[in-house]
PDB file of C-alpha atoms in Angstrom:
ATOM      1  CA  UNK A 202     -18.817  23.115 -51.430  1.00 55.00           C
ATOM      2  CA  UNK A 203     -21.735  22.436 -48.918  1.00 62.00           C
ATOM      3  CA  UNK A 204     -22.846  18.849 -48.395  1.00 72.00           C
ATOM      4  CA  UNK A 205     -26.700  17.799 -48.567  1.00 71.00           C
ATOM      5  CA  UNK A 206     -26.756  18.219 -44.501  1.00 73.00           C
ATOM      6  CA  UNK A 207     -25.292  21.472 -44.117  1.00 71.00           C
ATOM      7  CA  UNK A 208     -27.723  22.547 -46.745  1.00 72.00           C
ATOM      8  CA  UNK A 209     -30.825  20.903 -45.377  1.00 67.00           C
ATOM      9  CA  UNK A 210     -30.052  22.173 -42.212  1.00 67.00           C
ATOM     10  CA  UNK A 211     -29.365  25.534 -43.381  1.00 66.00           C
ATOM     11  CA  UNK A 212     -32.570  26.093 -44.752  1.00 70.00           C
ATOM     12  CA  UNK A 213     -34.344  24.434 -41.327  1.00 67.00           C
ATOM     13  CA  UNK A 214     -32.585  26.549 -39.417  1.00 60.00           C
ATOM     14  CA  UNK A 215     -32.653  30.425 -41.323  1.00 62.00           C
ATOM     15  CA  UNK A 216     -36.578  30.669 -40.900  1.00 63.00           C
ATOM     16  CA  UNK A 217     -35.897  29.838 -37.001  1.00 59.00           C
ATOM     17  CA  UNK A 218     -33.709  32.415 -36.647  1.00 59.00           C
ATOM     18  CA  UNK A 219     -35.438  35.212 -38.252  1.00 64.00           C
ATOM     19  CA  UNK A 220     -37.944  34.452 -36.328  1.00 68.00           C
ATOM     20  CA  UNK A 221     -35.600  35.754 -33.159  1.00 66.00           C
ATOM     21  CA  UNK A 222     -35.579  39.339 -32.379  1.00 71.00           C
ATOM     22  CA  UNK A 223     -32.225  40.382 -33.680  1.00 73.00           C
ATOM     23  CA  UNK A 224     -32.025  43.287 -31.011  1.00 81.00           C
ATOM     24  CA  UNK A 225     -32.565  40.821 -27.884  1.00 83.00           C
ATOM     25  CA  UNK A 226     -30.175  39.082 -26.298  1.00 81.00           C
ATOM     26  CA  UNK A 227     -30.570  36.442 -23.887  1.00 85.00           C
ATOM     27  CA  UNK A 228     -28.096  33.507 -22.333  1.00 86.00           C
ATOM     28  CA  UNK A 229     -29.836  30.495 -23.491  1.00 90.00           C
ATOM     29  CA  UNK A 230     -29.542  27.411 -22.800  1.00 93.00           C
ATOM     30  CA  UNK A 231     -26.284  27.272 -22.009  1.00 94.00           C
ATOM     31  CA  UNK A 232     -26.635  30.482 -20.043  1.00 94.00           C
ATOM     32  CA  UNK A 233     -28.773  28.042 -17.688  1.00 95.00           C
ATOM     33  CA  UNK A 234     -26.713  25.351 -16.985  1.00 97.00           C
ATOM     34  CA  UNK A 235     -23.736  27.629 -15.903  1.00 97.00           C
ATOM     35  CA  UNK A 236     -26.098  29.373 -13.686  1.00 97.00           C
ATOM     36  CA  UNK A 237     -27.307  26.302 -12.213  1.00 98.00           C
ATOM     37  CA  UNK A 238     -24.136  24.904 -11.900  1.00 98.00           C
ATOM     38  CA  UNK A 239     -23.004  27.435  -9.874  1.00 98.00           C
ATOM     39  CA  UNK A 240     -25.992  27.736  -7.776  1.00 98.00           C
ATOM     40  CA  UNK A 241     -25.408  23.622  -7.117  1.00 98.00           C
ATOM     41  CA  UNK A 242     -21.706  24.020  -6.377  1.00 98.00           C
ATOM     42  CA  UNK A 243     -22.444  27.216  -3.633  1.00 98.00           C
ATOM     43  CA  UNK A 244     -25.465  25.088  -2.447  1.00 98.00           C
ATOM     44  CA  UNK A 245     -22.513  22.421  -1.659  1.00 98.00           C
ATOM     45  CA  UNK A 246     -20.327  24.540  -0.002  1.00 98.00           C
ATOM     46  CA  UNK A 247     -22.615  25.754   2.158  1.00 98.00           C
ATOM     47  CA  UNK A 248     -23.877  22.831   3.924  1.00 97.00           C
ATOM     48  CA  UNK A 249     -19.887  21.494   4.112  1.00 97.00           C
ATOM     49  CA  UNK A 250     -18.795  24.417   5.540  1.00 97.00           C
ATOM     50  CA  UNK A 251     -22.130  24.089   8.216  1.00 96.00           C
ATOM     51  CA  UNK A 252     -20.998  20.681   8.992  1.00 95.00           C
ATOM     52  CA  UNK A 253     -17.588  21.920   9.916  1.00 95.00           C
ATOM     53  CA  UNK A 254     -19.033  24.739  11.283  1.00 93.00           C
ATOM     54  CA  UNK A 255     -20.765  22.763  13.737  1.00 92.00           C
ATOM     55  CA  UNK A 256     -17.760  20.318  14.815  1.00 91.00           C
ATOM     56  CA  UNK A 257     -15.954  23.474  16.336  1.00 89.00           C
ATOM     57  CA  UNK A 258     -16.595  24.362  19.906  1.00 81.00           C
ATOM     58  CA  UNK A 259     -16.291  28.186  20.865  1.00 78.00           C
ATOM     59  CA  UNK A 260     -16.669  28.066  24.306  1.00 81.00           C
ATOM     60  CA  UNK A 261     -13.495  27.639  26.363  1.00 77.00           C
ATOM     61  CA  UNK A 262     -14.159  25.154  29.088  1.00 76.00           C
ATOM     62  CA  UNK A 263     -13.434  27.271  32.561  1.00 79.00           C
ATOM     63  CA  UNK A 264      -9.618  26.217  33.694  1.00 76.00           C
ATOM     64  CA  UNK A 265      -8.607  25.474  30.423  1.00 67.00           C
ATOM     65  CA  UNK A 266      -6.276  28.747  30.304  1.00 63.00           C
ATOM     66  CA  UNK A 267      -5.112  28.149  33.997  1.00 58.00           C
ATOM     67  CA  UNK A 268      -3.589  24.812  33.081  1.00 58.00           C
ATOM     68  CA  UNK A 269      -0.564  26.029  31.438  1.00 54.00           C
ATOM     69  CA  UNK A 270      -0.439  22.397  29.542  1.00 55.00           C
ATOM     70  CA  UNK A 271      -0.393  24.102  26.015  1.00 54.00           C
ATOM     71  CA  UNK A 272       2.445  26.676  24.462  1.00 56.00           C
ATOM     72  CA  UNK A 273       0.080  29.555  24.591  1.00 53.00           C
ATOM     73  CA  UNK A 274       0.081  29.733  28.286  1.00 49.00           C
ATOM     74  CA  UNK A 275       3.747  29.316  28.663  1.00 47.00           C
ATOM     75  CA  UNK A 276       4.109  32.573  26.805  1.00 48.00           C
ATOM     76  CA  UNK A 277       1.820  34.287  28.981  1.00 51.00           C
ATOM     77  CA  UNK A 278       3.524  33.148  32.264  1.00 53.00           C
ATOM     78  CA  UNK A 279       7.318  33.809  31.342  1.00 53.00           C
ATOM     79  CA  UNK A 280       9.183  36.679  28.749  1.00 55.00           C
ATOM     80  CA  UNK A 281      10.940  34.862  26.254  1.00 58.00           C
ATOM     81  CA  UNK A 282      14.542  34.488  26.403  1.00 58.00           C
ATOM     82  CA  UNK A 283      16.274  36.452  23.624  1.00 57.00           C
ATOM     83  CA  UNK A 284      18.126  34.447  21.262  1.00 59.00           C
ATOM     84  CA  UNK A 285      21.823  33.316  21.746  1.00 63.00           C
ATOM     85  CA  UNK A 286      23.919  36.587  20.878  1.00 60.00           C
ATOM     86  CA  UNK A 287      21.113  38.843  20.968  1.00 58.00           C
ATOM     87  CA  UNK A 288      21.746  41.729  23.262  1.00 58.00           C
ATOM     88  CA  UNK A 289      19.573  42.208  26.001  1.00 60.00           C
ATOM     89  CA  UNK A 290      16.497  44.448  26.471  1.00 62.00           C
ATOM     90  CA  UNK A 291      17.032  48.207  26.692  1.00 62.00           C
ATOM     91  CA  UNK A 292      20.974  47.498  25.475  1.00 62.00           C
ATOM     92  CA  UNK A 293      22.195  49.314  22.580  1.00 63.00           C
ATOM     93  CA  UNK A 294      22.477  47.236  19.555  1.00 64.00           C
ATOM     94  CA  UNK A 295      25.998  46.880  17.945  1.00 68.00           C
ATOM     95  CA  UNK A 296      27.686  49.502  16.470  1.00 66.00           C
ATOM     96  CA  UNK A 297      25.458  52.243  17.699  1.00 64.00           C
ATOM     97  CA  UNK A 298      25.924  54.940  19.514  1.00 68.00           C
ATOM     98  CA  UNK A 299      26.190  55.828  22.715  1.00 69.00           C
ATOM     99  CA  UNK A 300      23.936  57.917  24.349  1.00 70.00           C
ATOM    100  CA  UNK A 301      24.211  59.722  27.873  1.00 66.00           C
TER     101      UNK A 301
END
């Protein structure tokens, strides 16, 4: 059974919606606020990722490679040493065969 609000606002509401095309579509109000939303939350990211965009320095400073302070330039200057067991470069690997 229907209370006296469901029915009042039944009969409010019908003629509105008859008064819609029933062949058109659109997103609404709701529609909207997702859209803006979204809009506000890329709007966001962009300007954070400028400001860290901004805090990063792309040119190297002249030198900086010649140091050798940092790992990278280690690796540069000296082959690594194979690890403890390893066999040694151009040496067969174990168990396989020998070739002439």
């Amino acid at each position: 059974m229907m209370s006296a609000t469901s029915t009042l606002a039944m009969t409010h509401l019908v003629p509105l919606a008859k008064d819609l095309d029933e062949n058109k579509v659109t997103p609404g109000v709701l529609g909207f606020i997702v859209f803006a939303v979204i809009g506000g939350a890329v709007w966001l990211l962009m300007k954070s990722m400028n400001k860290h965009m901004r805090k990063v320095d792309f040119e190297e400073k002249p030198g900086e490679a010649a140091k050798g302070d940092g790992p990278a330039a280690s690796d540069r200057s000296a082959p690594a040493a194979p690890a403890k067991g390893a066999p040694a470069k151009g040496a067969p690997a174990k168990g396989a065969p020998k070739t002439t």
